[in-house]
One Martini backbone bead per residue (centre of mass of N, CA, C, O) as a GRO file, in nm:
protein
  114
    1UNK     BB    1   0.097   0.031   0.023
    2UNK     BB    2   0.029   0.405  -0.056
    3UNK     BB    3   0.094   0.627   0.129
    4UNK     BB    4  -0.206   0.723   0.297
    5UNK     BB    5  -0.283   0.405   0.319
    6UNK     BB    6  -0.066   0.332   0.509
    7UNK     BB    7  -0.139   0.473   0.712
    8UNK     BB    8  -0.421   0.446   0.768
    9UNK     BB    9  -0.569   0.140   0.637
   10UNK     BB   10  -0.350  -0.017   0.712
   11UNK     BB   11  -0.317   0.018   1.037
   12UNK     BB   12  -0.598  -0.054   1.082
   13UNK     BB   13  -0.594  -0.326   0.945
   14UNK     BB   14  -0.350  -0.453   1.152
   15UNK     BB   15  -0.503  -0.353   1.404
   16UNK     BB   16  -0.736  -0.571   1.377
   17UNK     BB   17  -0.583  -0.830   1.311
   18UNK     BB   18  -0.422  -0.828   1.585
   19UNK     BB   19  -0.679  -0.853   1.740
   20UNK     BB   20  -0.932  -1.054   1.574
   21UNK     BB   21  -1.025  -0.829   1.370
   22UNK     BB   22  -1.244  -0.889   1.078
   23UNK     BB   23  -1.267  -0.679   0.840
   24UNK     BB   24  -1.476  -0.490   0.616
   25UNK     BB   25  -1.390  -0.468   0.262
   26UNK     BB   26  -1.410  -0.172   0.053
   27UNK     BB   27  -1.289  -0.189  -0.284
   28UNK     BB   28  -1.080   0.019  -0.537
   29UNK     BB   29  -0.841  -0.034  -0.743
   30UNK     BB   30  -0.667  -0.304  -0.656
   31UNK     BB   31  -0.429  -0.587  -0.540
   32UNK     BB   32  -0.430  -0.919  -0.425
   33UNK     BB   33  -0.142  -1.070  -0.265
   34UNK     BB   34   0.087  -1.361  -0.176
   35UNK     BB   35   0.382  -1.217  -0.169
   36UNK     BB   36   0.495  -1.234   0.076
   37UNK     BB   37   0.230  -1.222   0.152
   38UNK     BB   38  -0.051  -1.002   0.220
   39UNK     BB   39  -0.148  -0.807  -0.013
   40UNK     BB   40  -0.192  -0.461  -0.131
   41UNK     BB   41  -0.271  -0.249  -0.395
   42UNK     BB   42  -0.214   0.078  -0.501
   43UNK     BB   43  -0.345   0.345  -0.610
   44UNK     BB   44  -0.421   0.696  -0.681
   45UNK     BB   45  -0.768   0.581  -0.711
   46UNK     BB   46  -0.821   0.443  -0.493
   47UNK     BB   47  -1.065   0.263  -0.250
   48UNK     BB   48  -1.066   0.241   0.107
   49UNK     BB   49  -1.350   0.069   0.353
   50UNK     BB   50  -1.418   0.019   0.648
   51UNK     BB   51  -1.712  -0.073   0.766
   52UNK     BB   52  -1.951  -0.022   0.580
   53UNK     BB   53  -2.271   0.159   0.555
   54UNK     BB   54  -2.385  -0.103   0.366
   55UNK     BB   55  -2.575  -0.373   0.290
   56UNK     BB   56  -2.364  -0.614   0.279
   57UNK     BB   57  -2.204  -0.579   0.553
   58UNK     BB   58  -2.433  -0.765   0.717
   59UNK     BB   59  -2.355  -1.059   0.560
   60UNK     BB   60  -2.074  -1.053   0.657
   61UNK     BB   61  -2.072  -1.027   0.945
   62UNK     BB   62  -2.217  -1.259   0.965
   63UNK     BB   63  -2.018  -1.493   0.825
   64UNK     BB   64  -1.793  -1.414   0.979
   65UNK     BB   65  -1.905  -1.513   1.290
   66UNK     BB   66  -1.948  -1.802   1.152
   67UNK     BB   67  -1.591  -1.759   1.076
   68UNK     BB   68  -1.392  -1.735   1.340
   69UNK     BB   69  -1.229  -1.905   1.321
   70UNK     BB   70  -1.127  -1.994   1.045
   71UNK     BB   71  -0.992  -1.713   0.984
   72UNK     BB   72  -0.774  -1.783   1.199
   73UNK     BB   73  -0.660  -2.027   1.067
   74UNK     BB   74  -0.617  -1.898   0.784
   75UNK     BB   75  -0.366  -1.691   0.889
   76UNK     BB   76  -0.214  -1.888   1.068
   77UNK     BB   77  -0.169  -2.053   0.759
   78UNK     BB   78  -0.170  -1.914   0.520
   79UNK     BB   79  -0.429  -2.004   0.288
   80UNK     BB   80  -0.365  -1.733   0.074
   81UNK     BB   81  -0.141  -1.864  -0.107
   82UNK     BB   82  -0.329  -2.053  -0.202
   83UNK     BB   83  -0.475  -2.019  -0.528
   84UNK     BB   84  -0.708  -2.249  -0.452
   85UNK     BB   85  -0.831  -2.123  -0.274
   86UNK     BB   86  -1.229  -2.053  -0.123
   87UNK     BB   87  -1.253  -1.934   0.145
   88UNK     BB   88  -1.362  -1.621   0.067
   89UNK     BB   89  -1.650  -1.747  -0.095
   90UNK     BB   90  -1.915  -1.703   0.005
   91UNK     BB   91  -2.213  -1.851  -0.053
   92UNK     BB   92  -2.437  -1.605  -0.004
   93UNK     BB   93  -2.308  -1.468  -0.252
   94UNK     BB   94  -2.336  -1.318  -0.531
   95UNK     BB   95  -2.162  -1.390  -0.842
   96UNK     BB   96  -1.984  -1.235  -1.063
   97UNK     BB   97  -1.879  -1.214  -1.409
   98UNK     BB   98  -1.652  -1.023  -1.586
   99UNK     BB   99  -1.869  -0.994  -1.832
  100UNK     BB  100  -2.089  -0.846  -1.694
  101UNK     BB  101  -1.914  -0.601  -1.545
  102UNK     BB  102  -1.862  -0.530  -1.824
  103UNK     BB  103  -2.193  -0.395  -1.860
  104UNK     BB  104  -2.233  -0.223  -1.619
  105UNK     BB  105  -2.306   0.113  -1.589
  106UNK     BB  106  -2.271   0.100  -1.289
  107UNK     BB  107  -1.983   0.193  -1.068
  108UNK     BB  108  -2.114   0.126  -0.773
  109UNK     BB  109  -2.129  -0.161  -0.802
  110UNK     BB  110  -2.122  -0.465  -0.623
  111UNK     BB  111  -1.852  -0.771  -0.676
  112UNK     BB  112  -1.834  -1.089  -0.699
  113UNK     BB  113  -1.619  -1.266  -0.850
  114UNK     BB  114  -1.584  -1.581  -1.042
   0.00000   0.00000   0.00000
C-alpha cells in the first residue's frame, strides 16, 4: 500500500487483525496478492473502506461471526497464500462473471467476481 492508504487504512486494517477483529473491506482499483505475504496493492485512484455502512456489509459481517475460528485458522496457516482456496468466497452472497461487470452501467455497483 501507498501514501496515506499505508498511514490511515493500512494501520487500522493491521490494528484490527493484530486484534483478531477481521474487518469488512471495501474496495475499489487495488490488487492482492500472496507474494511474500498477503499484499493489497494501490494505486493512486484507489479507495478502500472499513466496515462501510452499506447493505451487503450486514451479509459479510453474519458470515464472519460464523467463521471465526476457521479465518483465524486460515490466517494461522496462511491459506491465502494458496491460489486455489476459494475459503474467501461465502457461499451466500451472488457472485458475477467478469464479463457481467464490463456490461454493467452502473460503476458504484459491488460484486464478487466468480
Amino acid at each position: 500500500m501507498w501514501d496515506n492508504f499505508t498511514f490511515v487504512q493500512g494501520l487500522k486494517i493491521k490494528k484490527a487483525l493484530q486484534s483478531s477483529i477481521y474487518p469488512i473491506l471495501f474496495a475499489r482499483r487495488i490488487s492482492a496478492t500472496s507474494f511474500q505475504g498477503l499484499s493489497l496493492t494501490t494505486r493512486y485512484d484507489s479507495s478502500i473502506d472499513l466496515n462501510p455502512s452499506i447493505s451487503p456489509t450486514s451479509t459479510l459481517q453474519e458470515w464472519r461471526s460464523s467463521n471465526t475460528v476457521a479465518i483465524h485458522n486460515a490466517l494461522r496457516t496462511k491459506e491465502f497464500q494458496d491460489p486455489l482456496s476459494l475459503f474467501a468466497n461465502p457461499k451466500d452472497i451472488q457472485t458475477t462473471t467478469i464479463s457481467e461487470v464490463a456490461a454493467t452501467k452502473n460503476e458504484e455497483d459491488i460484486h464478487l467476481l466468480d
